[in-house]
């Protein structure tokens, strides 16, 4: 079975992904704002002050701050140009929020190893909040990024909530949540169990484009989910067992709005120390029972281990995956399979419109 044909359209040139130059913090940098007058008055009323170009975080006190959140707090609201928060090796047990009014932040570990800097916490959806109530799934995030033009590299985001905790029934526990547009995540880790990586947008009507490259993403149930238009490129998707040692789960749970792009997995590999044929590639998440959504996940040019079921897509909460947009193209490995009614494949002509450039919609995450 092939996917139903789409209306042909003009091709755009591919983005210059190979020239990301991410380690330098170059790329997607806004023009510097007008300066300040000597008496402290603004040179232009609408231009906010610029922060220091680099803020250093170190647990041992050798930097400007000892926590990541303190460094984020130091960035002025509506900062017009790039600020690098340079994080020295260590484990930072804290929650971090980058609010929508603090764009252009680059969160960068000082070494090339994604495991040398770990930002970790253990809130779950059902964890009680101080003052009453619980955090909910989105509120459980160890790191929450609501700003546009955010970049992260050379570090990992972890939620180490213990699913064996019988006092908490809602065990969704997010390591990283993004809700902005033009997000770059390069050489990062996102580690958890259920609902590890929430790739979202500010609202159903807005676009949240995310480019993920050379990442390690680990979990078991719906661990890459949300309504963002996200590319996961050259990444290791690791399937983890449940807390009781059992295998079984779902990689992706997109909740894409109609007319928008969902998740594109490309040039990656999906495997883990789990039982054969125990994981689905994904299922359609119609958040809140919203029938107007049109979830999308495409897995192409990716190596699939035998952990992937021979019928890799499944229904969710009464919504059939066959009514939404799921498909594959030229996957390899023991978990791949031929086209069938249960395994739709892109044609070569269709695949030409399912490239990285199509997902990013004119945005090039390059230097």
XYZ file of C-alpha atoms in Angstrom:
367
model
C 0.000 0.000 0.000
C 1.259 3.468 -0.838
C 0.230 6.726 0.718
C -2.424 8.582 -1.218
C -0.874 11.055 -3.672
C -0.410 14.662 -2.658
C -0.659 17.693 -4.917
C 2.791 18.284 -6.542
C 4.547 21.502 -5.709
C 7.791 23.312 -6.383
C 10.874 22.033 -4.645
C 12.979 24.216 -2.395
C 16.723 23.866 -2.025
C 17.851 21.729 0.884
C 19.004 23.577 4.018
C 22.678 23.847 4.717
C 22.489 21.384 7.581
C 26.102 20.367 7.182
C 27.245 23.904 7.992
C 25.477 24.234 11.329
C 28.648 25.305 13.142
C 26.686 24.642 16.303
C 29.687 24.394 18.597
C 30.447 28.053 18.085
C 27.000 29.410 18.874
C 26.890 30.980 15.425
C 23.656 30.834 13.484
C 20.162 32.253 13.843
C 21.600 35.306 15.573
C 19.462 38.427 15.449
C 21.011 41.725 14.523
C 22.314 43.625 17.563
C 20.063 46.278 18.968
C 20.750 49.977 19.065
C 22.912 50.993 21.987
C 22.059 52.881 25.130
C 22.498 56.585 25.661
C 24.984 57.633 28.331
C 22.295 58.920 30.693
C 20.571 55.524 30.735
C 17.744 56.502 28.384
C 17.070 54.149 25.499
C 18.337 55.100 22.088
C 15.084 53.638 20.771
C 12.065 53.132 22.970
C 11.255 49.698 21.542
C 14.782 48.300 21.835
C 15.549 46.328 25.006
C 19.042 46.022 26.455
C 21.310 43.230 25.283
C 22.655 40.707 27.765
C 26.279 39.707 28.076
C 27.272 37.555 25.106
C 28.224 34.628 27.366
C 27.099 33.603 30.839
C 29.017 30.802 32.567
C 27.374 28.245 34.862
C 29.545 26.090 37.139
C 28.605 24.072 40.187
C 31.949 24.811 41.838
C 31.376 28.565 41.814
C 33.960 29.301 39.127
C 31.354 30.779 36.777
C 28.826 33.579 36.954
C 26.141 31.328 38.453
C 25.875 27.885 40.012
C 22.474 26.978 38.516
C 21.168 27.045 34.973
C 17.937 28.766 35.993
C 19.872 31.651 37.553
C 21.660 32.178 34.246
C 18.359 32.171 32.342
C 16.951 34.668 34.831
C 19.908 36.969 34.102
C 18.978 37.287 30.421
C 16.909 40.464 29.921
C 13.348 40.059 28.722
C 13.028 40.408 24.942
C 16.774 40.206 24.524
C 17.383 41.033 20.835
C 20.575 39.057 20.200
C 22.148 35.713 20.977
C 23.213 34.882 24.524
C 25.243 31.746 25.204
C 24.786 30.052 28.562
C 27.962 28.007 28.816
C 27.594 25.140 31.290
C 30.609 23.428 32.809
C 30.535 19.649 33.405
C 28.405 18.411 36.265
C 24.962 17.240 37.282
C 22.510 20.084 37.838
C 19.489 18.835 39.792
C 16.957 21.555 39.109
C 14.043 22.486 36.928
C 14.624 25.142 34.289
C 12.167 27.339 32.424
C 13.030 29.563 29.467
C 9.988 31.864 29.171
C 8.568 33.052 25.870
C 10.005 36.551 26.342
C 13.638 35.308 26.393
C 14.513 34.302 22.818
C 17.950 33.679 21.287
C 19.366 31.631 24.169
C 22.043 29.035 23.372
C 22.457 26.464 26.150
C 25.822 24.822 25.561
C 27.898 22.280 27.450
C 31.587 23.176 27.459
C 32.732 19.745 26.231
C 31.730 17.756 23.167
C 30.224 14.930 25.234
C 26.459 15.032 25.641
C 26.775 13.159 28.965
C 29.186 15.598 30.620
C 26.445 18.067 31.517
C 23.194 16.681 32.907
C 20.150 18.718 33.869
C 17.892 16.387 35.823
C 14.801 16.346 38.004
C 12.108 13.831 38.925
C 8.671 15.449 38.697
C 5.886 13.368 37.159
C 2.422 14.357 35.999
C 0.960 13.164 39.294
C 3.612 14.659 41.563
C 1.952 16.973 44.113
C 2.760 20.656 43.675
C 3.529 22.921 46.599
C 0.275 24.662 47.410
C -1.937 21.945 45.962
C -2.700 20.105 42.768
C -0.276 18.166 40.598
C 2.144 19.197 37.881
C 0.405 17.561 34.931
C 2.341 16.210 31.985
C 3.637 19.486 30.521
C 4.379 20.864 33.976
C 6.532 17.859 34.851
C 9.299 18.903 32.437
C 12.802 19.100 33.827
C 13.536 21.804 31.235
C 10.750 23.802 29.567
C 11.545 26.065 26.609
C 8.766 28.431 25.575
C 10.946 30.938 23.689
C 11.718 31.079 19.980
C 15.206 30.720 18.488
C 16.502 28.495 21.284
C 19.476 26.214 20.744
C 20.935 23.482 22.951
C 23.997 21.339 22.379
C 26.499 19.124 24.176
C 24.333 18.236 27.179
C 21.495 15.994 28.265
C 18.029 16.521 29.721
C 16.850 13.814 32.098
C 13.727 13.029 34.063
C 14.627 10.290 36.553
C 11.175 9.836 38.087
C 10.911 6.256 39.338
C 7.887 4.617 37.709
C 7.849 2.052 40.507
C 6.543 4.788 42.836
C 3.111 3.345 43.634
C 1.907 6.522 45.342
C 1.787 8.354 41.985
C -0.554 6.973 39.334
C 0.043 9.533 36.552
C 3.573 8.560 35.633
C 4.189 10.743 32.564
C 7.509 12.475 33.237
C 8.954 14.905 30.673
C 12.689 15.541 30.371
C 12.443 18.391 27.831
C 9.478 20.401 26.584
C 9.715 22.889 23.728
C 6.909 25.223 22.674
C 8.756 27.800 20.560
C 9.646 28.099 16.883
C 13.062 27.624 15.243
C 14.453 25.313 17.944
C 17.790 23.563 17.369
C 18.834 20.580 19.502
C 22.231 19.252 18.450
C 24.319 16.575 20.161
C 21.891 16.348 23.072
C 20.355 13.592 25.125
C 16.741 13.347 26.261
C 16.318 10.493 28.722
C 13.242 9.259 30.536
C 10.523 6.623 30.375
C 6.988 7.770 29.538
C 6.624 11.077 27.632
C 10.348 11.918 27.573
C 10.405 14.587 24.856
C 7.449 16.933 24.347
C 7.852 18.863 21.085
C 5.019 21.365 21.060
C 4.007 24.775 19.752
C 2.611 27.832 21.471
C -0.900 27.024 20.210
C -2.673 24.818 17.709
C -2.686 27.666 15.176
C 1.042 28.470 15.435
C 4.035 26.645 14.006
C 6.725 25.207 16.261
C 9.632 24.051 14.078
C 12.285 21.896 15.741
C 15.481 20.534 14.198
C 17.129 17.707 16.150
C 20.496 16.371 15.033
C 22.813 13.716 16.467
C 20.649 13.155 19.547
C 20.108 10.270 21.953
C 16.409 10.009 22.823
C 15.323 7.292 25.246
C 11.979 6.156 26.601
C 9.177 3.639 26.346
C 5.650 5.077 26.047
C 4.868 7.943 23.632
C 8.321 9.260 24.412
C 8.460 11.652 21.456
C 5.139 13.484 21.325
C 3.374 16.792 20.666
C 2.219 19.044 17.834
C 5.533 20.540 16.668
C 6.824 20.257 13.106
C 9.962 18.361 14.069
C 12.855 16.769 12.197
C 14.794 14.063 14.040
C 17.937 13.558 11.958
C 20.919 11.230 12.423
C 19.772 10.336 15.911
C 19.693 7.255 18.132
C 16.184 6.424 19.329
C 16.571 4.045 22.266
C 13.735 1.821 23.444
C 13.710 1.207 27.197
C 11.993 -1.462 29.278
C 9.304 -0.543 31.778
C 10.075 -0.320 35.485
C 8.843 -3.897 35.991
C 11.222 -5.259 33.362
C 8.565 -5.746 30.695
C 8.923 -4.618 27.102
C 6.335 -2.750 25.092
C 5.591 0.789 24.084
C 5.302 3.452 21.419
C 7.990 5.698 19.983
C 5.934 8.638 18.692
C 2.579 10.178 19.544
C 2.128 13.209 17.278
C -0.810 15.565 17.818
C -0.316 17.563 14.626
C -2.838 20.212 13.630
C -4.475 19.817 10.233
C -2.450 21.386 7.442
C 0.811 21.324 9.397
C 3.809 19.021 9.385
C 4.269 16.505 12.183
C 7.339 14.368 12.929
C 9.955 13.367 10.369
C 12.433 10.701 11.479
C 15.265 10.478 8.965
C 18.739 8.914 8.730
C 18.418 7.533 12.254
C 18.286 4.200 14.066
C 15.693 2.793 16.439
C 16.718 -0.025 18.758
C 17.030 -1.047 22.396
C 17.518 -3.902 24.829
C 13.871 -4.927 24.662
C 11.905 -7.921 23.406
C 11.479 -8.606 19.714
C 8.341 -7.116 18.088
C 7.345 -5.279 21.265
C 7.275 -1.605 20.187
C 5.095 0.382 17.820
C 6.605 3.212 15.811
C 3.690 5.397 16.828
C 0.035 6.180 17.308
C -2.199 9.246 16.746
C -2.641 11.488 19.764
C -5.805 13.535 19.377
C -5.101 15.681 22.429
C -8.255 16.369 24.408
C -10.236 14.220 21.980
C -9.860 16.889 19.264
C -11.087 15.220 16.069
C -9.865 18.163 13.949
C -6.234 17.174 14.508
C -4.372 15.263 11.795
C -1.389 13.565 13.476
C 1.593 12.854 11.238
C 4.731 10.752 11.602
C 7.016 9.682 8.776
C 9.962 7.336 9.350
C 12.376 7.166 6.441
C 15.905 6.002 5.634
C 16.151 4.714 9.189
C 17.445 1.430 10.585
C 14.769 -0.417 12.563
C 15.684 -3.229 14.909
C 13.604 -6.363 15.448
C 12.015 -4.607 18.429
C 9.605 -2.900 15.992
C 6.314 -4.679 15.375
C 5.501 -5.950 11.901
C 2.384 -3.748 12.070
C 4.196 -0.631 13.326
C 1.278 1.802 13.768
C -1.706 1.495 16.084
C -4.859 3.315 17.184
C -5.170 5.554 20.229
C -8.169 6.561 22.355
C -10.694 5.621 19.704
C -8.871 7.305 16.811
C -7.617 5.142 13.950
C -4.107 5.706 12.695
C -5.375 4.998 9.189
C -7.405 8.221 9.298
C -4.247 10.258 9.916
C -0.803 10.508 8.278
C 1.645 7.710 9.032
C 4.142 6.149 6.683
C 7.642 4.920 5.919
C 10.205 5.103 3.150
C 13.242 2.934 2.490
C 13.822 1.851 6.069
C 16.280 -0.964 6.709
C 16.988 -3.542 9.411
C 15.103 -6.476 10.908
C 12.189 -4.234 11.876
C 11.542 -2.917 8.391
C 8.938 -4.382 6.056
C 7.279 -4.247 2.675
C 4.318 -2.075 1.780
C 0.900 -3.354 2.857
C -2.409 -2.031 4.123
C -0.875 -2.111 7.613
C 2.408 -0.606 6.504
C 2.005 2.293 4.043
C 5.127 3.369 2.185
C 5.898 6.587 0.332
C 6.485 6.344 -3.377
C 9.697 7.851 -4.736
C 7.692 10.799 -6.051
C 6.053 11.388 -2.690
C 9.360 11.054 -0.850
C 10.682 14.053 -2.789
C 8.221 16.172 -0.792
C 9.094 14.584 2.547
C 12.588 15.993 2.979
C 14.120 18.077 5.759
C 13.648 21.304 3.797
C 9.929 20.624 3.423
C 9.556 20.291 7.179
C 11.447 23.460 8.055
C 9.437 25.645 5.703
C 12.078 28.124 4.564
C 13.982 28.208 7.857
C 17.577 27.025 7.523
C 19.222 26.086 10.836
C 22.680 26.895 9.522
C 25.487 29.328 10.254
